[in-house]
mmCIF file of C-alpha atoms and ligand atoms in Angstrom:
data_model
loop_
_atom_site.group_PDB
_atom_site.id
_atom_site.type_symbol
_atom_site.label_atom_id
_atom_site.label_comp_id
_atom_site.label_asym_id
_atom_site.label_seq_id
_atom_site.Cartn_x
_atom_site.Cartn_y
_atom_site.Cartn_z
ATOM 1 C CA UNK L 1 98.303 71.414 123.090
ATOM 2 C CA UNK L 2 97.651 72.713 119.521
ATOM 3 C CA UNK L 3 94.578 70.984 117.378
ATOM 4 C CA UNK L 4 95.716 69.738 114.286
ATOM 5 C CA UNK L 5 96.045 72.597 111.917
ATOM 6 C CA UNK L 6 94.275 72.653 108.612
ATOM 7 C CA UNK L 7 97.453 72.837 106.896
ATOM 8 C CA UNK L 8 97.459 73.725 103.117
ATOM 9 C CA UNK L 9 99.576 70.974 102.389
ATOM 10 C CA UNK L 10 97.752 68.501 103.615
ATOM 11 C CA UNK L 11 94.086 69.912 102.510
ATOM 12 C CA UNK L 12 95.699 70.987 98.372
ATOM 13 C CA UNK L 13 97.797 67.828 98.224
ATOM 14 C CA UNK L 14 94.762 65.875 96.732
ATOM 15 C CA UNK L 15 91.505 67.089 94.362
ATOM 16 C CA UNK L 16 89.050 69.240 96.490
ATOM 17 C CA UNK L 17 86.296 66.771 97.728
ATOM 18 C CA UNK L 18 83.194 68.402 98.137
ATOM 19 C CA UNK L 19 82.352 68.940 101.772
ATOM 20 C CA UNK L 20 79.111 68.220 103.848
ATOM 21 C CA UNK L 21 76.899 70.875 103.216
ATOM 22 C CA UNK L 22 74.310 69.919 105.124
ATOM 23 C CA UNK L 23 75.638 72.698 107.883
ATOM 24 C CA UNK L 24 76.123 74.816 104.764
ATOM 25 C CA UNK L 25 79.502 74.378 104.329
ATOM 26 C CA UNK L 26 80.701 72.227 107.848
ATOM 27 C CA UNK L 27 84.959 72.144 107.088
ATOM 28 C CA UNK L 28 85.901 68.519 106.953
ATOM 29 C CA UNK L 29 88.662 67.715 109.534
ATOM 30 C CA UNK L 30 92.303 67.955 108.179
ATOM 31 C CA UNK L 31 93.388 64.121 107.472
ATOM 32 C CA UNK L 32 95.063 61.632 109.848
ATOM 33 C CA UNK L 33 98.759 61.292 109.083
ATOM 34 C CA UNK L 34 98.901 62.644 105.742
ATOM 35 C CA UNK L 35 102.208 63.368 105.014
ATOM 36 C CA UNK L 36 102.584 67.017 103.953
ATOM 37 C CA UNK L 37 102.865 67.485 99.863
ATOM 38 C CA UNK L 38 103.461 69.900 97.777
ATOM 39 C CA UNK L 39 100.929 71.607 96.804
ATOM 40 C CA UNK L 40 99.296 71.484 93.127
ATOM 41 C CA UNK L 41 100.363 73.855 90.576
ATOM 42 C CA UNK L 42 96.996 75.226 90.395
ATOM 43 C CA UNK L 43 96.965 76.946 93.694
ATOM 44 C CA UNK L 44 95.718 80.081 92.204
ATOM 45 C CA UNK L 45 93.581 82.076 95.264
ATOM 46 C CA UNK L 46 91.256 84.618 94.060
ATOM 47 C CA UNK L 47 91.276 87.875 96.405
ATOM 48 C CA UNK L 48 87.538 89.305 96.870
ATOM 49 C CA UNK L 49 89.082 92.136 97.388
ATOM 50 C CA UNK L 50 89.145 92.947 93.336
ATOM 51 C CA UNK L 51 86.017 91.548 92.824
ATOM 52 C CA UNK L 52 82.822 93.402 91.984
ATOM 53 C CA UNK L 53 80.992 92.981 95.779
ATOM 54 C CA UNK L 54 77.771 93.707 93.784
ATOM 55 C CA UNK L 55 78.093 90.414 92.191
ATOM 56 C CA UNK L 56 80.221 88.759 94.412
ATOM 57 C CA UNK L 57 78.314 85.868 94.756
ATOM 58 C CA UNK L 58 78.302 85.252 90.462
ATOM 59 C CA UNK L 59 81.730 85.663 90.170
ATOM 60 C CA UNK L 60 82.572 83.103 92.834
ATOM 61 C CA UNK L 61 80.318 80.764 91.994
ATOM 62 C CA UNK L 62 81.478 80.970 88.377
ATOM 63 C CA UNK L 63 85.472 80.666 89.742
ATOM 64 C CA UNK L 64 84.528 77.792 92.398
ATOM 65 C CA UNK L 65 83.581 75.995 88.716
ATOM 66 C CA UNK L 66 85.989 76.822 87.060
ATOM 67 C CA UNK L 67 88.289 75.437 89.599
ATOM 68 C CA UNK L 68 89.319 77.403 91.965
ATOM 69 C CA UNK L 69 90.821 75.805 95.315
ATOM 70 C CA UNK L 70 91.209 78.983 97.603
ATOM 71 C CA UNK L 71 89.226 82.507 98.134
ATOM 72 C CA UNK L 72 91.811 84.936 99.302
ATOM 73 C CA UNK L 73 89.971 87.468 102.029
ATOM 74 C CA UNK L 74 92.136 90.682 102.535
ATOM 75 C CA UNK L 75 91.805 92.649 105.740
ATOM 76 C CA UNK L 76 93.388 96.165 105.890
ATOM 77 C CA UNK L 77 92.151 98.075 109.115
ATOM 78 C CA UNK L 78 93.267 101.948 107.796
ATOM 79 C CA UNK L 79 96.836 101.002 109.971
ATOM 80 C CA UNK L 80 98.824 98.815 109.061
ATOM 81 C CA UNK L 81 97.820 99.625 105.069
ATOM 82 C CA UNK L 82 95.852 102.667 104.954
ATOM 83 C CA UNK L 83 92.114 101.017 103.208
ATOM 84 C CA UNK L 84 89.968 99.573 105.668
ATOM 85 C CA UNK L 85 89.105 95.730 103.672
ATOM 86 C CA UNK L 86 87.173 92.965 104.285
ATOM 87 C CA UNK L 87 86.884 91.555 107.387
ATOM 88 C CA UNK L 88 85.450 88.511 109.230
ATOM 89 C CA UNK L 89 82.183 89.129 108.065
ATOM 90 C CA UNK L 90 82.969 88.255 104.443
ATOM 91 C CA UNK L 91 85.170 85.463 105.585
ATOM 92 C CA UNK L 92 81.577 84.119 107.112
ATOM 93 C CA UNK L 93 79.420 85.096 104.224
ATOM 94 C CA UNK L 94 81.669 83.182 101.291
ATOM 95 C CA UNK L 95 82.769 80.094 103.580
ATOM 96 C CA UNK L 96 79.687 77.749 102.645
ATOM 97 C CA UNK L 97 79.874 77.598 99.484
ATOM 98 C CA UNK L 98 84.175 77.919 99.251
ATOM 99 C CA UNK L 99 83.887 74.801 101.486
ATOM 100 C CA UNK L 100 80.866 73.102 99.842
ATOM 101 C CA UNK L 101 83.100 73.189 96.589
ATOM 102 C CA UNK L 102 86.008 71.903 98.215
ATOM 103 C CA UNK L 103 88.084 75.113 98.532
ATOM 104 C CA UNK L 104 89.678 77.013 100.920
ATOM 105 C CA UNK L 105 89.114 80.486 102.594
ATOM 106 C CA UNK L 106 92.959 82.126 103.281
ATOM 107 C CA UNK L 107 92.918 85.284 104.886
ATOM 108 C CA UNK L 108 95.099 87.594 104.517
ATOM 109 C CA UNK L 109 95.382 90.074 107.722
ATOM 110 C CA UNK L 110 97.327 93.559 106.654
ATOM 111 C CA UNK L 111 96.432 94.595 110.424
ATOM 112 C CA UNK L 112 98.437 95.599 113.412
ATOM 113 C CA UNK L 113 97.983 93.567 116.385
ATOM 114 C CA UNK L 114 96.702 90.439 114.203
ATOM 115 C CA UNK L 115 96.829 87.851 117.087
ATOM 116 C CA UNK L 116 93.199 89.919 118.583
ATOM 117 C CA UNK L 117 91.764 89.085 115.823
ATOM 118 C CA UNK L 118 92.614 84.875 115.310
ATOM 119 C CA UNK L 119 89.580 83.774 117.104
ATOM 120 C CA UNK L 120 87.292 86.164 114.859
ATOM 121 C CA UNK L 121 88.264 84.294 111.983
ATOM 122 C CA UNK L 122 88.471 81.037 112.954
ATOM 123 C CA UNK L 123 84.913 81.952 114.196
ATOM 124 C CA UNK L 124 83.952 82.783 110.273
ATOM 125 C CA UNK L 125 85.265 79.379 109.262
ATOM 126 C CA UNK L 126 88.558 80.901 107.605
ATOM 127 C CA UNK L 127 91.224 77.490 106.709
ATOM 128 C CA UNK L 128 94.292 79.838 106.945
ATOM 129 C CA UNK L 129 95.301 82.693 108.289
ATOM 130 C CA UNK L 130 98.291 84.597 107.178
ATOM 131 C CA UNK L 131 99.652 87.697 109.332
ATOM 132 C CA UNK L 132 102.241 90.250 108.479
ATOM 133 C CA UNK L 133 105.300 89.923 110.207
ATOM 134 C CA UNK L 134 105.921 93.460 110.960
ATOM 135 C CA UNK L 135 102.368 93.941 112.717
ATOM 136 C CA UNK L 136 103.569 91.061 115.188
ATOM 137 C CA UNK L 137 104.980 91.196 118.196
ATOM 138 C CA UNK L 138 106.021 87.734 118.652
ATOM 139 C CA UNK L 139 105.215 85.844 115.086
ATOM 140 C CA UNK L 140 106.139 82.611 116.925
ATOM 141 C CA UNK L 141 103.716 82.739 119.341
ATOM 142 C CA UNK L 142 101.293 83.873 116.783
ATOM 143 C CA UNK L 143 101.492 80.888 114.705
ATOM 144 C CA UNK L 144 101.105 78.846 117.383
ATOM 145 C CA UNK L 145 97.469 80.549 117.942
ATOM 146 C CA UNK L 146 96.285 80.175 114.764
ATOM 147 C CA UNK L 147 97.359 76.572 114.810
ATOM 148 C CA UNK L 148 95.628 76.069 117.888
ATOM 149 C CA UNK L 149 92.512 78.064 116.587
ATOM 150 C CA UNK L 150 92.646 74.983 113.827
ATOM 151 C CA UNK L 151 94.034 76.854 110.872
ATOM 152 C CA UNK L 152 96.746 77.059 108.783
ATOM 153 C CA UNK L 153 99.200 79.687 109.700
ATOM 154 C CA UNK L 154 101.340 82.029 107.623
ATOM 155 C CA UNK L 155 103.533 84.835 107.188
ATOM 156 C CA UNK L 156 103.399 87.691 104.849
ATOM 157 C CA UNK L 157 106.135 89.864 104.122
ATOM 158 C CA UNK L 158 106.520 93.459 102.836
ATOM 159 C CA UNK L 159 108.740 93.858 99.604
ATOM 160 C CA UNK L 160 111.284 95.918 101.902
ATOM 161 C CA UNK L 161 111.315 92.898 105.071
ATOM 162 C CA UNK L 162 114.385 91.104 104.587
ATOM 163 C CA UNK L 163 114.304 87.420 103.513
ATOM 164 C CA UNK L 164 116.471 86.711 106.941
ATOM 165 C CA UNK L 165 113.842 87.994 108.808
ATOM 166 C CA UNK L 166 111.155 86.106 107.474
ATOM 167 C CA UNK L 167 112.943 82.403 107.498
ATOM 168 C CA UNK L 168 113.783 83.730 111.095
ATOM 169 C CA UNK L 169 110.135 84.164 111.833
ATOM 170 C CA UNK L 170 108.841 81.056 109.968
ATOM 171 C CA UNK L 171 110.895 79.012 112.045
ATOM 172 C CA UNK L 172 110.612 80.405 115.875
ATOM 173 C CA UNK L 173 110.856 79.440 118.876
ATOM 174 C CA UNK L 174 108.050 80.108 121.160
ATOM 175 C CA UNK L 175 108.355 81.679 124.813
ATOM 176 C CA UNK L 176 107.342 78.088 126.240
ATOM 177 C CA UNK L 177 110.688 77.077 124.171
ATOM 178 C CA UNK L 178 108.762 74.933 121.705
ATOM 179 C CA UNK L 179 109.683 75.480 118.190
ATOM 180 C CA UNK L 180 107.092 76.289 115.775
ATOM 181 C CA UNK L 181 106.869 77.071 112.062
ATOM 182 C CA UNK L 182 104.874 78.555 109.694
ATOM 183 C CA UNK L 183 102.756 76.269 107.226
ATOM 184 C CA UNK L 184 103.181 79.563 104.185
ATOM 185 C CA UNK L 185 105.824 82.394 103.739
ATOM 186 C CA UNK L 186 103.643 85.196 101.527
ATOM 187 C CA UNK L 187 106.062 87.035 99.511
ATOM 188 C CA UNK L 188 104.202 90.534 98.524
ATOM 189 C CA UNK L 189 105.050 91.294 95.166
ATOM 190 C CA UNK L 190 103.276 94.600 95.420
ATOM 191 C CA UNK L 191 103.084 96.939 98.821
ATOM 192 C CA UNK L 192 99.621 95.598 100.605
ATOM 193 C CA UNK L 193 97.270 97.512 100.587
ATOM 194 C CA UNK L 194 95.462 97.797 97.099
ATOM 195 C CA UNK L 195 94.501 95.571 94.175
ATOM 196 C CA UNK L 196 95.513 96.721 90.909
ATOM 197 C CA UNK L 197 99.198 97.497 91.380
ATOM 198 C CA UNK L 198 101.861 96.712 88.901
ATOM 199 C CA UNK L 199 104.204 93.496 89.892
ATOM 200 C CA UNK L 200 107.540 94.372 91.826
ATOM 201 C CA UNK L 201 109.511 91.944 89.889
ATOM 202 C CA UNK L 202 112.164 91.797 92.781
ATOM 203 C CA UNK L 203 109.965 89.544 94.190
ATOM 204 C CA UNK L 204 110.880 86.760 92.202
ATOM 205 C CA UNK L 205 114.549 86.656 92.933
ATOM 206 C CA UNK L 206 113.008 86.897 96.918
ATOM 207 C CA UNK L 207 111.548 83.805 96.221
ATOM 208 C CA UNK L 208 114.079 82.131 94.847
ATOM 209 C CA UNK L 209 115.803 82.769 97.975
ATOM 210 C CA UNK L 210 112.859 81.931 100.514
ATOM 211 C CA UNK L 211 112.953 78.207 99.261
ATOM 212 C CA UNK L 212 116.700 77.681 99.413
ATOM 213 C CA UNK L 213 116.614 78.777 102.876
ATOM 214 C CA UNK L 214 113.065 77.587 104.149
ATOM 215 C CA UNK L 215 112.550 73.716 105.145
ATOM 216 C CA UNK L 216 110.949 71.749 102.342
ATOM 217 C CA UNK L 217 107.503 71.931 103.630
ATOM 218 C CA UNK L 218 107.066 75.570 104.300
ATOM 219 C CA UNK L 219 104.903 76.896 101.513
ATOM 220 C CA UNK L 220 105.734 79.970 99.519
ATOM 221 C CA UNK L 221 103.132 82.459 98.327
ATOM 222 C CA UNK L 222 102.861 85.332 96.220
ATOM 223 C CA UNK L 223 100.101 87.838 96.074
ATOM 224 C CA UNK L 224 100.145 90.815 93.988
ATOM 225 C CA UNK L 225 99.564 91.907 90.390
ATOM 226 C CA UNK L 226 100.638 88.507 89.164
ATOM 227 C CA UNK L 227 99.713 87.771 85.690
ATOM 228 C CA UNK L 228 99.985 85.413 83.528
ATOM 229 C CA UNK L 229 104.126 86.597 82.839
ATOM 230 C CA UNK L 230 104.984 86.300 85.843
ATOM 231 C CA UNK L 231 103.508 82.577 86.919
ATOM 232 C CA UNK L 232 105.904 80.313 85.379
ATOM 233 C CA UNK L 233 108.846 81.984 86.694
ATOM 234 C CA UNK L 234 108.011 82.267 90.075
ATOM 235 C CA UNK L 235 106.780 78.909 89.933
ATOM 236 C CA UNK L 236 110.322 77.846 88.475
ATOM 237 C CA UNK L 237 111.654 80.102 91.572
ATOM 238 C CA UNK L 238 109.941 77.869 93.870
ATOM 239 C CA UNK L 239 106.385 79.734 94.415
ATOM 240 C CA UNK L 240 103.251 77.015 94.627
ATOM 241 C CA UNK L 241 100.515 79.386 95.910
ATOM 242 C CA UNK L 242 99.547 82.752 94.244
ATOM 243 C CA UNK L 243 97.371 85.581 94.839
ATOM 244 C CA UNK L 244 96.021 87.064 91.076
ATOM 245 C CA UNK L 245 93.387 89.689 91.713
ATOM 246 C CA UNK L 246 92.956 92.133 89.196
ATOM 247 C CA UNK L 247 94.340 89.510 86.593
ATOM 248 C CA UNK L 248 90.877 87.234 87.317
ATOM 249 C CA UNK L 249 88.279 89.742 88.692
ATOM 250 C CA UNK L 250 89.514 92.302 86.153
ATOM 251 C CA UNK L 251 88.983 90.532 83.237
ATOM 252 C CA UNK L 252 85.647 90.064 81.202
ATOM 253 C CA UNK L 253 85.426 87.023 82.509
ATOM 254 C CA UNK L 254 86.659 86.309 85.530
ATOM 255 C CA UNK L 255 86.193 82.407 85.000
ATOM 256 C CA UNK L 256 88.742 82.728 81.635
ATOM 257 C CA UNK L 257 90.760 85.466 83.844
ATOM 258 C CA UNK L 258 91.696 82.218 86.041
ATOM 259 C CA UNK L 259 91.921 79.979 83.051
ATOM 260 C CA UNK L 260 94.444 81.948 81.498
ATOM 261 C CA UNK L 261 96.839 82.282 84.826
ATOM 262 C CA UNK L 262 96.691 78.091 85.383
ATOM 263 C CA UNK L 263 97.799 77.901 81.987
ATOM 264 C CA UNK L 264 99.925 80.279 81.760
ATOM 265 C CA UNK L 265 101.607 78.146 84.439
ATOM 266 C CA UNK L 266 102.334 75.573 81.948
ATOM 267 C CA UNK L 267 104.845 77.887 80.122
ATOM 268 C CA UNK L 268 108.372 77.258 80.438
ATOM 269 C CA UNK L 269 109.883 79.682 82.341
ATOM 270 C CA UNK L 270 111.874 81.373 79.393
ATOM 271 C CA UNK L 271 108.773 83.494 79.415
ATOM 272 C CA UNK L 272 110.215 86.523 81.016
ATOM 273 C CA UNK L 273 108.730 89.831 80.840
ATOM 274 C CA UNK L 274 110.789 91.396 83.548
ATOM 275 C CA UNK L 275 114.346 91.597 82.346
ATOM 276 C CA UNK L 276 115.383 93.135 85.228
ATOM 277 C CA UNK L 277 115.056 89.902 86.776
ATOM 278 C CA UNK L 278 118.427 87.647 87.813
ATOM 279 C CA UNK L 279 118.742 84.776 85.428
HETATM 280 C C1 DX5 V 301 97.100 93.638 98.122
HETATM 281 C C2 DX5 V 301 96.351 92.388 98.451
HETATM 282 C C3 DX5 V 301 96.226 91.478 97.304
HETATM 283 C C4 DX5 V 301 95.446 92.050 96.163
HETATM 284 C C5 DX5 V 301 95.810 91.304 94.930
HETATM 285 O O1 DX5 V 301 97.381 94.340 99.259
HETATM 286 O O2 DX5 V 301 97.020 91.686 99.481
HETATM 287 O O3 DX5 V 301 95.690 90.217 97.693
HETATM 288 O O4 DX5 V 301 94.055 92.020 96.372
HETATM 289 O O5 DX5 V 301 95.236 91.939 93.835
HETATM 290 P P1 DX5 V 301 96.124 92.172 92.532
HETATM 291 O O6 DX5 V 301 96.441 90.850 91.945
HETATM 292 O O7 DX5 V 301 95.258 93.018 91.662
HETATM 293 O O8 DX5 V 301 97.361 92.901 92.950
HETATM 294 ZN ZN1 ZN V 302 96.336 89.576 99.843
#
């Protein structure tokens, strides 16, 4: 029988409380009943993986002020992406304080074989745990782990996986028959592996796509050189979490880096820098 997952939905749907931090950072239980919302237009997650790790702990205290409601912890294992990233042990070092401001820690697993690894993260008190489909053998039974580790539970996708795979995955049916679906679908706008690449800006029309076909409350994310050009439309294309690495850690000030991309998500979605684009 799976726990109750710490869905994103359900944590983002309201302002970030502060949590308990007498256990330095103790995750508060998802709550009773609440009906899954959309998520906030601010769901901007800042990767570690572009941040200066010599001052790792400035720069996320400075974004935790500034507002920030998820850490995003990539994990490449020199496989499935060729850089060996973060792993659990970061996950463990920057959950007290993500939770103590009321934020999230989403991992992001670019790793074959990701269901050996669920436990290890739940372990380092990651919220959410999103695996690549194409590492997976069975992405159904997958999510159901992570649920039942007490996480949230997503799928990423490379910018050559097909959108019918993916809303195939998201929705599966277990080998026990039971069907099960995943709380995020994360739409790579870049090929995982590195911060600092340019945006594919196919990924936009992918997401357009992913919420026409996925069931209202599946989340869509996108992680990957998005800037402040690119938020409003993939917003308007149905996108309510984002990834923005080198756009916040990259900047001067990583602090106004983030300002900039939430508003930047005011803008009307006119604001198109990649003509290439469908209308
Ligand atoms: C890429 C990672 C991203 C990356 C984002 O493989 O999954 O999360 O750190 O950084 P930017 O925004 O610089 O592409
Ligand atoms: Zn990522």
């Amino acid at each position: 029988m799976a726990s109750s997952p710490r869905r994103w939905s359900r944590r983002w749907s309201s302002a970030p409380t502060p949590a308990p931090s007498g256990g330095g950072g103790t995750k508060d239980p998802p709550p009773k009943g609440a009906a899954p919302g959309r998520l906030p237009a601010d769901a901007i997650a800042a990767p570690l993986y572009a941040a200066g790790l010599l001052r790792l702990g400035d720069q996320l205290a400075s974004l935790l002020a500034a507002g920030t409601r998820a850490v995003h912890v990539d994990v490449g294992d020199g496989h499935f992406v060729d850089p060996i990233a973060l792993g659990p042990i970061v996950a463990a070092a920057v959950a007290p304080p993500v939770h103590d401001a009321g934020a999230l820690v989403d991992c992001h697993l670019m790793v074959d074989e990701p269901e050996r690894h669920i436990d290890q993260f739940a372990a380092a008190g990651a919220d959410h745990v999103t695996f690549h489909l194409e590492a997976s053998r069975d992405p159904g039974r997958t999510i159901g782990r992570i649920h039942d580790a007490g996480m949230g539970a997503g799928i990423a996708i490379r910018p050559e996986t097909t959108v019918d795979a993916a809303v195939e995955a998201a929705t599966a049916t277990t080998s026990a028959g039971a069907t099960t679906t995943a709380d995020v679908v994360l739409c790579m706008s870049v090929h995982p592996g590195m911060s600092g690449q340019s945006f594919l800006p196919g990924a936009t029309a992918r997401v357009a796509e992913l919420r026409r076909r996925l069931p209202d409350d599946g989340q869509i994310q996108v992680d990957g050189g998005v800037g402040t050009s690119d938020l409003a439309q993939l917003a308007a294309a149905g996108a309510a979490l984002f990834v923005a690495g080198s756009s916040v850690f990259w900047h001067g000030d990583p602090a106004v880096g983030f300002a900039e991309l939430l508003a930047a998500l005011d803008r009307p979605p006119a604001a198109r820098d990649h003509p290439e684009d469908p209308a």
